Tab-separated table of C-alpha atoms (C1' of nucleotides) in Angstrom:
chain	number	residue	atom	x	y	z
X	1	MET	CA	-118.459	-79.364	69.332
X	2	PRO	CA	-121.378	-80.173	67.058
X	3	ALA	CA	-122.854	-76.765	67.917
X	4	ASP	CA	-120.939	-74.433	65.743
X	5	THR	CA	-118.523	-75.856	63.209
X	6	PRO	CA	-115.110	-74.249	63.072
X	7	PRO	CA	-114.410	-72.786	59.647
X	8	SER	CA	-113.414	-75.520	57.252
X	9	ARG	CA	-110.052	-75.214	55.873
X	10	PHE	CA	-111.581	-75.766	52.417
X	11	PRO	CA	-114.796	-73.771	51.830
X	12	GLY	CA	-116.519	-75.903	49.315
X	13	GLY	CA	-115.072	-78.936	51.015
X	14	GLY	CA	-117.611	-80.963	53.083
X	15	GLY	CA	-119.742	-80.590	50.021
X	16	SER	CA	-120.902	-83.231	47.888
X	17	LEU	CA	-117.984	-83.345	45.567
X	18	ARG	CA	-114.532	-84.460	46.502
X	19	ASP	CA	-112.468	-81.460	46.817
X	20	PRO	CA	-109.131	-81.673	44.784
X	21	ARG	CA	-107.537	-79.018	46.947
X	22	ALA	CA	-107.946	-81.247	50.216
X	23	HIS	CA	-106.668	-84.195	48.085
X	24	ARG	CA	-103.628	-82.273	47.158
X	25	ALA	CA	-103.177	-80.738	50.554
X	26	ALA	CA	-102.838	-84.292	52.034
X	27	LEU	CA	-100.265	-85.333	49.482
X	28	ASP	CA	-98.209	-82.170	50.054
X	29	ALA	CA	-98.400	-82.548	53.897
X	30	ALA	CA	-97.124	-86.138	53.424
X	31	VAL	CA	-94.111	-84.972	51.409
X	32	GLU	CA	-93.347	-82.122	53.980
X	33	LEU	CA	-93.560	-84.572	56.962
X	34	LEU	CA	-91.450	-87.122	54.970
X	35	ALA	CA	-88.573	-84.522	54.975
X	36	GLU	CA	-89.126	-83.677	58.638
X	37	VAL	CA	-89.707	-86.923	60.454
X	38	GLY	CA	-88.925	-89.559	57.794
X	39	TYR	CA	-91.146	-92.321	56.608
X	40	ALA	CA	-90.952	-94.351	59.841
X	41	GLY	CA	-92.143	-91.341	61.725
X	42	LEU	CA	-94.986	-90.690	59.505
X	43	THR	CA	-98.537	-91.178	60.892
X	44	MET	CA	-101.971	-90.742	59.336
X	45	ALA	CA	-102.840	-88.423	62.452
X	46	ALA	CA	-99.956	-86.012	61.603
X	47	ILE	CA	-100.855	-85.969	57.971
X	48	ALA	CA	-104.388	-85.242	58.936
X	49	ALA	CA	-103.337	-82.479	61.400
X	50	ARG	CA	-101.180	-80.739	58.963
X	51	SER	CA	-103.355	-80.961	55.893
X	52	GLY	CA	-106.530	-80.163	57.522
X	53	VAL	CA	-108.104	-83.343	56.102
X	54	SER	CA	-109.577	-85.558	58.692
X	55	LYS	CA	-108.283	-89.009	59.485
X	56	PRO	CA	-111.444	-91.002	58.358
X	57	THR	CA	-111.277	-89.133	55.131
X	58	LEU	CA	-107.730	-90.039	54.588
X	59	TYR	CA	-108.669	-93.751	55.180
X	60	ARG	CA	-111.483	-93.303	52.711
X	61	TRP	CA	-109.101	-92.092	49.986
X	62	TRP	CA	-106.081	-94.357	50.761
X	63	ARG	CA	-106.011	-97.652	52.626
X	64	ASN	CA	-102.913	-96.858	54.519
X	65	VAL	CA	-100.004	-94.582	54.881
X	66	ALA	CA	-97.942	-96.428	52.251
X	67	GLU	CA	-100.437	-95.918	49.540
X	68	LEU	CA	-100.786	-92.287	50.399
X	69	VAL	CA	-97.052	-91.719	50.347
X	70	HIS	CA	-96.701	-93.667	47.145
X	71	GLU	CA	-99.099	-91.440	45.281
X	72	ALA	CA	-97.506	-88.345	47.002
X	73	ILE	CA	-94.090	-88.999	45.528
X	74	SER	CA	-95.301	-90.273	42.132
X	75	GLU	CA	-94.454	-88.394	38.998
X	76	PRO	CA	-97.259	-85.894	38.255
X	77	ASP	CA	-96.881	-86.042	34.601
X	78	SER	CA	-96.520	-89.270	32.817
X	79	GLY	CA	-92.841	-89.412	33.539
X	80	ILE	CA	-91.693	-91.985	31.120
X	81	PRO	CA	-89.685	-90.545	28.276
X	82	PRO	CA	-91.020	-91.323	24.771
X	83	ASP	CA	-89.869	-94.383	22.790
X	84	THR	CA	-87.784	-93.480	19.641
X	85	GLY	CA	-86.886	-97.049	18.774
X	86	ASP	CA	-83.151	-96.487	19.188
X	87	LEU	CA	-81.682	-98.667	22.001
X	88	GLU	CA	-79.049	-96.358	23.084
X	89	THR	CA	-81.252	-93.258	23.065
X	90	ASP	CA	-84.124	-94.792	24.709
X	91	LEU	CA	-82.034	-96.532	27.478
X	92	ARG	CA	-80.062	-93.516	28.205
X	93	SER	CA	-83.004	-91.092	28.544
X	94	PHE	CA	-85.021	-93.825	30.492
X	95	VAL	CA	-82.230	-94.451	33.015
X	96	THR	CA	-81.431	-90.805	33.354
X	97	ARG	CA	-85.105	-90.056	34.148
X	98	LEU	CA	-85.025	-92.955	36.720
X	99	ALA	CA	-81.909	-91.706	38.359
X	100	ALA	CA	-83.584	-88.265	38.488
X	101	TYR	CA	-86.644	-89.606	40.146
X	102	TYR	CA	-84.541	-91.356	42.909
X	103	ALA	CA	-82.444	-88.236	43.308
X	104	ARG	CA	-85.388	-86.501	44.894
X	105	PRO	CA	-84.754	-86.491	48.616
X	106	GLU	CA	-88.400	-87.287	49.578
X	107	VAL	CA	-88.224	-90.200	47.092
X	108	ALA	CA	-85.025	-91.684	48.495
X	109	ALA	CA	-86.303	-91.163	52.020
X	110	ALA	CA	-89.451	-93.018	51.332
X	111	THR	CA	-88.156	-95.888	49.349
X	112	PRO	CA	-87.093	-98.220	52.198
X	113	GLY	CA	-90.381	-97.928	53.777
X	114	LEU	CA	-92.324	-98.405	50.630
X	115	ILE	CA	-90.305	-101.339	49.686
X	116	CYS	CA	-91.546	-102.879	53.012
X	117	ASP	CA	-95.062	-101.760	53.082
X	118	LEU	CA	-95.919	-101.832	49.484
X	119	MET	CA	-94.129	-104.959	48.346
X	120	GLY	CA	-94.136	-107.016	51.583
X	121	PRO	CA	-95.587	-110.511	51.274
X	122	GLN	CA	-98.810	-109.661	53.083
X	123	ALA	CA	-99.357	-106.120	52.120
X	124	PRO	CA	-102.749	-105.246	50.961
X	125	ARG	CA	-102.462	-105.980	47.449
X	126	PRO	CA	-105.631	-105.430	45.264
X	127	ALA	CA	-105.329	-101.640	44.473
X	128	ALA	CA	-102.266	-100.182	43.002
X	129	ALA	CA	-100.287	-103.030	44.333
X	130	TYR	CA	-97.521	-102.832	41.740
X	131	PRO	CA	-95.395	-99.892	42.629
X	132	ALA	CA	-93.276	-97.925	40.322
X	133	ASN	CA	-90.587	-100.478	39.783
X	134	ASN	CA	-92.709	-102.826	37.960
X	135	VAL	CA	-93.757	-100.256	35.455
X	136	TYR	CA	-90.125	-99.311	35.053
X	137	LEU	CA	-89.088	-102.917	34.738
X	138	ASP	CA	-91.646	-103.535	31.972
X	139	ARG	CA	-90.338	-100.537	30.138
X	140	VAL	CA	-86.789	-101.640	30.235
X	141	ASN	CA	-87.761	-104.995	28.980
X	142	GLY	CA	-89.666	-103.406	26.156
X	143	ILE	CA	-86.695	-101.511	25.071
X	144	PHE	CA	-84.401	-104.530	25.124
X	145	ALA	CA	-87.075	-106.585	23.310
X	146	ARG	CA	-87.176	-104.112	20.452
X	147	ALA	CA	-83.401	-103.976	20.193
X	148	ALA	CA	-83.323	-107.732	20.127
X	149	ALA	CA	-85.852	-107.814	17.359
X	150	ASP	CA	-83.811	-105.351	15.342
X	151	GLY	CA	-80.857	-107.744	15.730
X	152	ARG	CA	-78.792	-105.279	17.838
X	153	LEU	CA	-78.218	-107.644	20.640
X	154	ARG	CA	-76.209	-110.856	21.179
X	155	PRO	CA	-78.672	-113.670	20.477
X	156	ASP	CA	-77.763	-115.326	23.882
X	157	ALA	CA	-77.945	-112.106	25.842
X	158	ASP	CA	-80.015	-112.407	29.014
X	159	THR	CA	-82.119	-109.243	28.778
X	160	GLY	CA	-84.169	-110.175	31.885
X	161	ALA	CA	-81.048	-110.034	33.963
X	162	ALA	CA	-79.946	-106.844	32.187
X	163	ALA	CA	-83.320	-105.228	33.068
X	164	ASN	CA	-82.852	-106.096	36.680
X	165	MET	CA	-79.293	-104.755	36.584
X	166	VAL	CA	-80.532	-101.484	35.351
X	167	ILE	CA	-83.361	-101.041	37.833
X	168	GLY	CA	-81.399	-102.543	40.712
X	169	ALA	CA	-78.416	-100.374	40.184
X	170	VAL	CA	-80.329	-97.091	40.446
X	171	VAL	CA	-82.159	-98.187	43.534
X	172	SER	CA	-79.012	-99.606	45.118
X	173	GLU	CA	-77.132	-96.467	44.468
X	174	ALA	CA	-79.864	-94.323	45.963
X	175	LEU	CA	-80.262	-96.531	49.034
X	176	GLY	CA	-76.500	-96.734	49.460
X	177	ARG	CA	-76.183	-92.965	49.549
X	178	LEU	CA	-79.102	-92.793	51.879
X	179	TRP	CA	-77.994	-95.173	54.670
X	180	SER	CA	-74.340	-94.260	54.490
X	181	GLY	CA	-75.238	-90.576	55.007
X	182	ARG	CA	-74.166	-89.221	51.663
X	183	PRO	CA	-76.242	-86.724	49.770
X	184	PRO	CA	-78.769	-88.057	47.239
X	185	ILE	CA	-77.771	-88.602	43.545
X	186	ASP	CA	-76.587	-85.192	42.380
X	187	ASP	CA	-75.997	-85.930	38.762
X	188	PRO	CA	-78.477	-88.352	37.293
X	189	GLY	CA	-76.943	-88.108	33.912
X	190	LYS	CA	-73.710	-89.388	35.237
X	191	THR	CA	-75.221	-92.057	37.388
X	192	ALA	CA	-77.135	-93.262	34.220
X	193	GLU	CA	-74.088	-93.051	32.092
X	194	GLY	CA	-72.071	-95.511	34.041
X	195	ILE	CA	-74.882	-97.887	33.900
X	196	VAL	CA	-75.787	-97.491	30.281
X	197	SER	CA	-72.252	-97.953	29.063
X	198	VAL	CA	-71.772	-101.239	30.881
X	199	ILE	CA	-75.173	-102.565	29.686
X	200	LEU	CA	-74.786	-101.494	25.990
X	201	ARG	CA	-71.310	-103.155	25.766
X	202	GLY	CA	-72.511	-106.197	27.691
X	203	LEU	CA	-75.481	-106.835	25.447
X	204	ALA	CA	-74.200	-105.610	22.106
X	205	ALA	CA	-74.014	-107.971	19.220
X	206	PRO	CA	-70.279	-108.502	18.274
X	207	ASP	CA	-70.523	-106.473	15.112
X	208	ALA	CA	-72.061	-103.514	17.015
X	209	GLN	CA	-69.095	-103.431	19.374
X	210	GLY	CA	-67.547	-100.580	17.686
X	211	ALA	CA	-70.660	-98.478	17.914
X	212	ALA	CA	-70.991	-99.059	21.569
X	213	ASP	CA	-67.305	-98.143	22.107
X	214	GLU	CA	-67.998	-94.830	20.604
X	215	GLY	CA	-70.731	-93.957	23.115
Y	1	MET	CA	-96.739	-116.857	90.628
Y	2	PRO	CA	-93.540	-116.487	92.452
Y	3	ALA	CA	-94.357	-119.396	94.767
Y	4	ASP	CA	-93.535	-122.422	92.634
Y	5	THR	CA	-91.604	-122.006	89.416
Y	6	PRO	CA	-92.797	-123.797	86.379
Y	7	PRO	CA	-90.050	-126.055	84.939
Y	8	SER	CA	-87.774	-123.980	82.857
Y	9	ARG	CA	-87.683	-124.994	79.146
Y	10	PHE	CA	-83.803	-124.846	79.363
Y	11	PRO	CA	-82.553	-126.411	82.606
Y	12	GLY	CA	-79.426	-124.479	83.258
Y	13	GLY	CA	-80.952	-121.530	81.756
Y	14	GLY	CA	-81.683	-118.713	84.264
Y	15	GLY	CA	-78.281	-119.430	85.567
Y	16	SER	CA	-75.452	-117.062	85.359
Y	17	LEU	CA	-74.340	-117.938	81.867
Y	18	ARG	CA	-76.183	-117.106	78.611
Y	19	ASP	CA	-77.533	-120.454	77.326
Y	20	PRO	CA	-76.673	-121.103	73.767
Y	21	ARG	CA	-79.656	-123.351	73.287
Y	22	ALA	CA	-82.031	-120.606	74.228
Y	23	HIS	CA	-80.302	-118.215	71.883
Y	24	ARG	CA	-80.487	-120.654	68.991
Y	25	ALA	CA	-84.208	-121.465	69.918
Y	26	ALA	CA	-85.057	-117.812	69.420
Y	27	LEU	CA	-83.409	-117.539	66.022
Y	28	ASP	CA	-85.108	-120.754	64.953
Y	29	ALA	CA	-88.448	-119.564	66.030
Y	30	ALA	CA	-87.957	-116.494	64.199
Y	31	VAL	CA	-87.164	-118.260	60.941
Y	32	GLU	CA	-90.138	-120.601	61.424
Y	33	LEU	CA	-92.656	-117.695	62.169
Y	34	LEU	CA	-91.102	-115.905	59.061
Y	35	ALA	CA	-92.477	-118.616	56.950
Y	36	GLU	CA	-95.848	-118.722	58.530
Y	37	VAL	CA	-96.767	-115.162	59.092
Y	38	GLY	CA	-94.255	-113.182	57.203
Y	39	TYR	CA	-92.095	-110.464	58.397
Y	40	ALA	CA	-94.817	-107.937	58.893
Y	41	GLY	CA	-96.709	-110.330	61.147
Y	42	LEU	CA	-93.792	-111.052	63.260
Y	43	THR	CA	-93.762	-109.984	66.880
Y	44	MET	CA	-91.425	-110.282	69.710
Y	45	ALA	CA	-94.180	-111.764	71.830
Y	46	ALA	CA	-94.746	-114.581	69.260
Y	47	ILE	CA	-91.030	-115.431	69.109
Y	48	ALA	CA	-90.914	-115.397	72.889
Y	49	ALA	CA	-93.996	-117.723	73.114
Y	50	ARG	CA	-92.564	-120.219	70.508
Y	51	SER	CA	-89.071	-120.242	71.488
Y	52	GLY	CA	-89.656	-120.353	75.346
Y	53	VAL	CA	-87.398	-117.343	75.719
Y	54	SER	CA	-89.064	-114.511	77.548
Y	55	LYS	CA	-89.736	-111.216	75.956
Y	56	PRO	CA	-87.471	-109.080	78.250
Y	57	THR	CA	-84.663	-111.520	77.534
Y	58	LEU	CA	-85.207	-111.177	73.686
Y	59	TYR	CA	-84.782	-107.409	74.265
Y	60	ARG	CA	-81.743	-107.952	76.285
Y	61	TRP	CA	-80.135	-109.853	73.443
Y	62	TRP	CA	-81.428	-107.931	70.418
Y	63	ARG	CA	-82.702	-104.304	70.272
Y	64	ASN	CA	-85.760	-105.087	68.067
Y	65	VAL	CA	-87.218	-107.691	65.741
Y	66	ALA	CA	-85.082	-106.539	62.807
Y	67	GLU	CA	-81.701	-107.323	64.377
Y	68	LEU	CA	-83.006	-110.549	65.711
Y	69	VAL	CA	-84.225	-111.527	62.114
Y	70	HIS	CA	-81.062	-110.236	60.641
Y	71	GLU	CA	-79.019	-112.507	62.748
Y	72	ALA	CA	-81.483	-115.381	62.206
Y	73	ILE	CA	-81.066	-115.457	58.452
Y	74	SER	CA	-77.347	-114.648	58.218
Y	75	GLU	CA	-74.900	-117.237	56.968
Y	76	PRO	CA	-73.691	-119.369	59.753
Y	77	ASP	CA	-70.297	-119.990	58.196
Y	78	SER	CA	-68.304	-117.175	56.654
Y	79	GLY	CA	-70.245	-117.267	53.486
Y	80	ILE	CA	-68.086	-115.305	51.111
Y	81	PRO	CA	-66.212	-117.468	48.609
Y	82	PRO	CA	-62.318	-117.267	48.632
Y	83	ASP	CA	-60.468	-114.734	46.449
Y	84	THR	CA	-58.487	-116.539	43.710
Y	85	GLY	CA	-57.385	-113.295	41.935
Y	86	ASP	CA	-59.137	-114.172	38.797
Y	87	LEU	CA	-61.858	-111.758	37.770
Y	88	GLU	CA	-64.090	-114.221	36.108
Y	89	THR	CA	-63.840	-116.928	38.636
Y	90	ASP	CA	-64.181	-114.684	41.673
Y	91	LEU	CA	-67.190	-112.797	40.288
Y	92	ARG	CA	-68.977	-115.882	39.218
Y	93	SER	CA	-68.563	-117.704	42.399
Y	94	PHE	CA	-69.473	-114.606	44.429
Y	95	VAL	CA	-72.683	-113.839	42.488
Y	96	THR	CA	-73.771	-117.423	42.562
Y	97	ARG	CA	-73.290	-117.507	46.343
Y	98	LEU	CA	-75.280	-114.245	46.568
Y	99	ALA	CA	-77.990	-115.596	44.401
Y	100	ALA	CA	-78.107	-118.713	46.455
Y	101	TYR	CA	-78.524	-116.644	49.627
Y	102	TYR	CA	-81.484	-114.742	48.269
Y	103	ALA	CA	-82.997	-118.007	46.954
Y	104	ARG	CA	-83.691	-119.057	50.541
Y	105	PRO	CA	-87.432	-118.455	51.131
Y	106	GLU	CA	-86.994	-116.969	54.607
Y	107	VAL	CA	-84.280	-114.582	53.325
Y	108	ALA	CA	-86.478	-113.447	50.544
Y	109	ALA	CA	-89.503	-113.028	52.807
Y	110	ALA	CA	-87.553	-110.972	55.340
Y	111	THR	CA	-85.656	-108.801	52.847
Y	112	PRO	CA	-88.312	-106.005	52.329
Y	113	GLY	CA	-88.924	-105.628	55.980
Y	114	LEU	CA	-85.188	-105.574	56.787
Y	115	ILE	CA	-84.543	-102.980	54.095
Y	116	CYS	CA	-87.018	-100.889	55.879
Y	117	ASP	CA	-86.151	-101.486	59.506
Y	118	LEU	CA	-82.380	-101.995	59.260
Y	119	MET	CA	-81.555	-99.350	56.583
Y	120	GLY	CA	-84.360	-96.778	57.236
Y	121	PRO	CA	-83.270	-93.178	57.875
Y	122	GLN	CA	-83.946	-93.290	61.633
Y	123	ALA	CA	-83.339	-96.991	62.307
Y	124	PRO	CA	-81.145	-97.498	65.383
Y	125	ARG	CA	-77.788	-97.447	63.820
Y	126	PRO	CA	-74.945	-97.980	66.299
Y	127	ALA	CA	-74.748	-101.769	66.417
Y	128	ALA	CA	-74.483	-103.980	63.351
Y	129	ALA	CA	-76.076	-101.298	61.365
Y	130	TYR	CA	-74.544	-102.109	58.020
Y	131	PRO	CA	-76.521	-105.114	56.824
Y	132	ALA	CA	-75.354	-107.714	54.406
Y	133	ASN	CA	-75.453	-105.640	51.308
Y	134	ASN	CA	-72.625	-103.461	52.324
Y	135	VAL	CA	-70.383	-106.241	53.012
Y	136	TYR	CA	-71.215	-107.686	49.648
Y	137	LEU	CA	-70.748	-104.248	47.944
Y	138	ASP	CA	-67.368	-103.948	49.331
Y	139	ARG	CA	-66.423	-107.470	48.125
Y	140	VAL	CA	-67.529	-106.889	44.640
Y	141	ASN	CA	-65.654	-103.502	44.511
Y	142	GLY	CA	-62.731	-105.331	45.780
Y	143	ILE	CA	-62.845	-107.851	42.883
Y	144	PHE	CA	-63.081	-105.183	40.370
Y	145	ALA	CA	-60.358	-103.056	42.016
Y	146	ARG	CA	-57.954	-106.179	41.625
Y	147	ALA	CA	-59.008	-106.748	37.969
Y	148	ALA	CA	-58.521	-102.997	37.210
Y	149	ALA	CA	-55.008	-103.095	38.792
Y	150	ASP	CA	-54.230	-106.053	36.477
Y	151	GLY	CA	-55.302	-104.145	33.502
Y	152	ARG	CA	-58.169	-106.353	32.575
Y	153	LEU	CA	-60.743	-103.616	32.529
Y	154	ARG	CA	-61.575	-100.808	30.206
Y	155	PRO	CA	-59.659	-97.749	31.868
Y	156	ASP	CA	-62.818	-95.594	31.620
Y	157	ALA	CA	-65.069	-98.487	33.244
Y	158	ASP	CA	-67.304	-97.340	36.075
Y	159	THR	CA	-66.794	-100.122	38.433
Y	160	GLY	CA	-68.915	-98.452	41.106
Y	161	ALA	CA	-71.883	-98.599	38.802
Y	162	ALA	CA	-71.076	-102.115	37.887
Y	163	ALA	CA	-71.057	-103.117	41.638
Y	164	ASN	CA	-74.418	-101.653	42.130
Y	165	MET	CA	-75.589	-103.438	39.176
Y	166	VAL	CA	-74.503	-106.796	40.416
Y	167	ILE	CA	-75.957	-106.462	43.889
Y	168	GLY	CA	-79.087	-104.658	42.683
Y	169	ALA	CA	-79.824	-107.315	40.096
Y	170	VAL	CA	-79.833	-110.182	42.440
Y	171	VAL	CA	-81.939	-108.351	45.030
Y	172	SER	CA	-84.364	-107.045	42.207
Y	173	GLU	CA	-84.710	-110.597	40.959
Y	174	ALA	CA	-85.530	-111.858	44.381
Y	175	LEU	CA	-87.912	-109.221	45.151
Y	176	GLY	CA	-89.665	-109.317	41.912
Y	177	ARG	CA	-90.280	-113.018	42.243
Y	178	LEU	CA	-91.431	-112.422	45.824
Y	179	TRP	CA	-94.072	-109.891	45.021
Y	180	SER	CA	-95.320	-111.232	41.754
Y	181	GLY	CA	-95.986	-114.541	43.445
Y	182	ARG	CA	-93.444	-116.587	41.525
Y	183	PRO	CA	-91.337	-118.998	43.482
Y	184	PRO	CA	-87.848	-117.867	44.766
Y	185	ILE	CA	-84.755	-118.221	42.659
Y	186	ASP	CA	-84.431	-121.853	41.793
Y	187	ASP	CA	-81.137	-121.824	40.060
Y	188	PRO	CA	-78.668	-119.529	41.483
Y	189	GLY	CA	-75.978	-120.566	38.892
Y	190	LYS	CA	-78.208	-119.572	36.017
Y	191	THR	CA	-79.306	-116.250	37.654
Y	192	ALA	CA	-75.572	-115.486	38.374
Y	193	GLU	CA	-74.658	-116.370	34.833
Y	194	GLY	CA	-76.869	-113.915	33.098
Y	195	ILE	CA	-75.473	-111.159	35.218
Y	196	VAL	CA	-71.811	-112.153	35.075
Y	197	SER	CA	-71.872	-112.339	31.301
Y	198	VAL	CA	-73.167	-108.937	30.949
Y	199	ILE	CA	-70.825	-107.393	33.381
Y	200	LEU	CA	-67.713	-109.142	32.015
Y	201	ARG	CA	-68.428	-107.949	28.489
Y	202	GLY	CA	-69.447	-104.544	29.674
Y	203	LEU	CA	-66.289	-103.956	31.680
Y	204	ALA	CA	-63.632	-105.863	29.665
Y	205	ALA	CA	-60.807	-104.160	28.035
Y	206	PRO	CA	-61.067	-104.277	24.230
Y	207	ASP	CA	-58.214	-106.747	23.815
Y	208	ALA	CA	-59.783	-109.047	26.422
Y	209	GLN	CA	-62.991	-109.102	24.454
Y	210	GLY	CA	-62.328	-112.527	22.940
Y	211	ALA	CA	-61.839	-114.089	26.283
Y	212	ALA	CA	-65.072	-112.771	27.565
Y	213	ASP	CA	-66.959	-113.999	24.530
Y	214	GLU	CA	-65.668	-117.447	25.319
Y	215	GLY	CA	-67.237	-117.457	28.766
F	1	DC	C1'	-70.676	-124.646	102.642
F	2	DT	C1'	-72.012	-120.141	101.715
F	3	DG	C1'	-72.853	-115.576	99.932
F	4	DA	C1'	-72.486	-112.436	95.800
F	5	DG	C1'	-73.720	-111.607	91.457
F	6	DA	C1'	-75.308	-112.587	86.911
F	7	DA	C1'	-78.988	-114.045	84.027
F	8	DC	C1'	-83.545	-115.563	83.614
F	9	DG	C1'	-88.925	-115.734	83.886
F	10	DT	C1'	-93.361	-113.708	85.090
F	11	DT	C1'	-96.473	-110.111	85.255
F	12	DA	C1'	-97.819	-105.763	84.597
F	13	DC	C1'	-97.719	-101.312	82.878
F	14	DG	C1'	-97.499	-96.685	79.887
F	15	DG	C1'	-97.467	-95.116	75.435
F	16	DC	C1'	-98.460	-94.856	70.732
F	17	DA	C1'	-100.456	-95.525	66.437
F	18	DA	C1'	-103.711	-98.147	63.598
F	19	DG	C1'	-108.118	-98.210	62.032
F	20	DT	C1'	-113.286	-97.729	63.015
F	21	DT	C1'	-117.467	-95.744	64.528
F	22	DA	C1'	-121.213	-92.425	65.811
F	23	DA	C1'	-123.362	-88.149	65.381
F	24	DG	C1'	-123.851	-84.401	63.158
F	25	DG	C1'	-122.751	-80.400	60.062
F	26	DT	C1'	-122.410	-78.485	54.731
F	27	DC	C1'	-122.576	-78.300	50.115
F	28	DT	C1'	-124.645	-79.746	45.184
F	29	DG	C1'	-128.225	-80.769	42.126
F	30	DA	C1'	-133.018	-81.647	41.117
K	1	DT	C1'	-136.705	-77.210	49.602
K	2	DC	C1'	-135.243	-81.835	50.015
K	3	DA	C1'	-132.248	-85.889	49.268
K	4	DG	C1'	-127.907	-87.579	49.215
K	5	DA	C1'	-122.920	-87.356	48.988
K	6	DC	C1'	-119.286	-85.785	51.471
K	7	DC	C1'	-117.123	-83.888	55.033
K	8	DT	C1'	-115.371	-83.072	60.382
K	9	DT	C1'	-115.064	-83.979	65.124
K	10	DA	C1'	-114.373	-86.872	68.869
K	11	DA	C1'	-113.937	-90.881	70.969
K	12	DC	C1'	-113.098	-95.573	70.988
K	13	DT	C1'	-111.117	-100.453	70.476
K	14	DT	C1'	-107.193	-103.043	69.559
K	15	DG	C1'	-102.586	-104.555	69.301
K	16	DC	C1'	-97.787	-104.131	69.806
K	17	DC	C1'	-93.656	-101.972	71.583
K	18	DG	C1'	-90.451	-101.538	74.972
K	19	DT	C1'	-89.420	-101.417	80.019
K	20	DA	C1'	-89.713	-101.937	84.990
K	21	DA	C1'	-90.325	-104.630	89.304
K	22	DC	C1'	-89.430	-108.527	91.577
K	23	DG	C1'	-88.603	-113.249	92.772
K	24	DT	C1'	-86.004	-117.339	91.320
K	25	DT	C1'	-82.049	-120.144	89.688
K	26	DC	C1'	-77.714	-120.992	88.649
K	27	DT	C1'	-72.245	-120.202	88.707
K	28	DC	C1'	-68.325	-118.992	90.837
K	29	DA	C1'	-65.166	-117.387	94.374
K	30	DG	C1'	-63.739	-117.850	98.985
DNA sequence: CTGAGAACGTTACGGCAAGTTAAGGTCTGA
DNA sequence: TCAGACCTTAACTTGCCGTAACGTTCTCAG
């Protein structure tokens, strides 16, 4: 009906500047629908209908559902804890944060689908191709590199393997709970502690063993 | 054209017994196509065309592409190494085997998609719902339980976390290589060794520390 | 030898979501 | 007041999914 336009959901939207409220509405709609119908049941049409943002506009802002969802569940603030330089402190706070992220139901629900659509061999790569995990992996490697430089690790320690173990353990725990029907991670601190204690002992230089045992 | 039937690809097929050759042809076609177009580009129609097995028949044998692919890339023999009762031996052989599995290009290529379609929240669950990872997770937990019973582990060791770390590290390594464009795991023994050495030291009882250091 | 039944292939269909296009509104800034 | 950026609506094309209908071919029992 080109004759009379129905009242726009966002007065000021349809103007010349991209409306942040519409942008946010789309992300919020995606999170809501994620909880209701799951990732596999998510469609651009549904997000458009709920958010009041039209489908062509959604495709202007994101290239597909996966990228929309990825942004929707991302940490709003820069969610990586600060770097104090102390291995144990940094590792524990980081892993706790990571576990807390995957504890969010909508994050757990979206993860299998995102792994497929964002990391799949022929997913559209150019923009924002590297999802959360890579940022996290780099961060963990950084923590280990610093500790190694300080001589706190066994010289022959495989920190690359250890980084994979940290990230993989959290994701594995979250996915395991998801598909076995158990509730999401309820105590990120506890989840993190089990991982951190193994890693610290596993990487520690022999003379630092006593310190790790106290942890 | 019901009048004259084109020569069946599998003489004896279309008979009253399920033809094992057709079954195998479908699985082989899936693996081939996996290498050519990737999991996301895989369709039942393409598998049907290449294998000579009709689409309705594929749907009679498997409920969807995911289950077909899952069977296609499964280990033909019972691929889990035997249990000797020795922690270090069992863990090392098992992780090596797991790494070797994910080193196969078609397995790595299919993994993101299978995580999505087989483990997703509303994937059809009833039949063969629990994919490889769960079997593997149980196995690792079994190895740790035995070692704990033998008093070889720290009493406070979180073996559940450790099991997630082992599985997660291998999958994370395989996926990381996949989506960063690096080649698949080339040395499963080396990949396993990095993981195993961290785990053994991380879980070992204090008095067994010397033994772990020798590994 | 013959009929029942199981399993297959072919063809065709309905449904659904992806992603795109065309035509026209509305707001901002000069 | 005018240009241009941005939006909406609506409709469309395309591609795959999953299934149904129906005829054919084989095996097995009698």
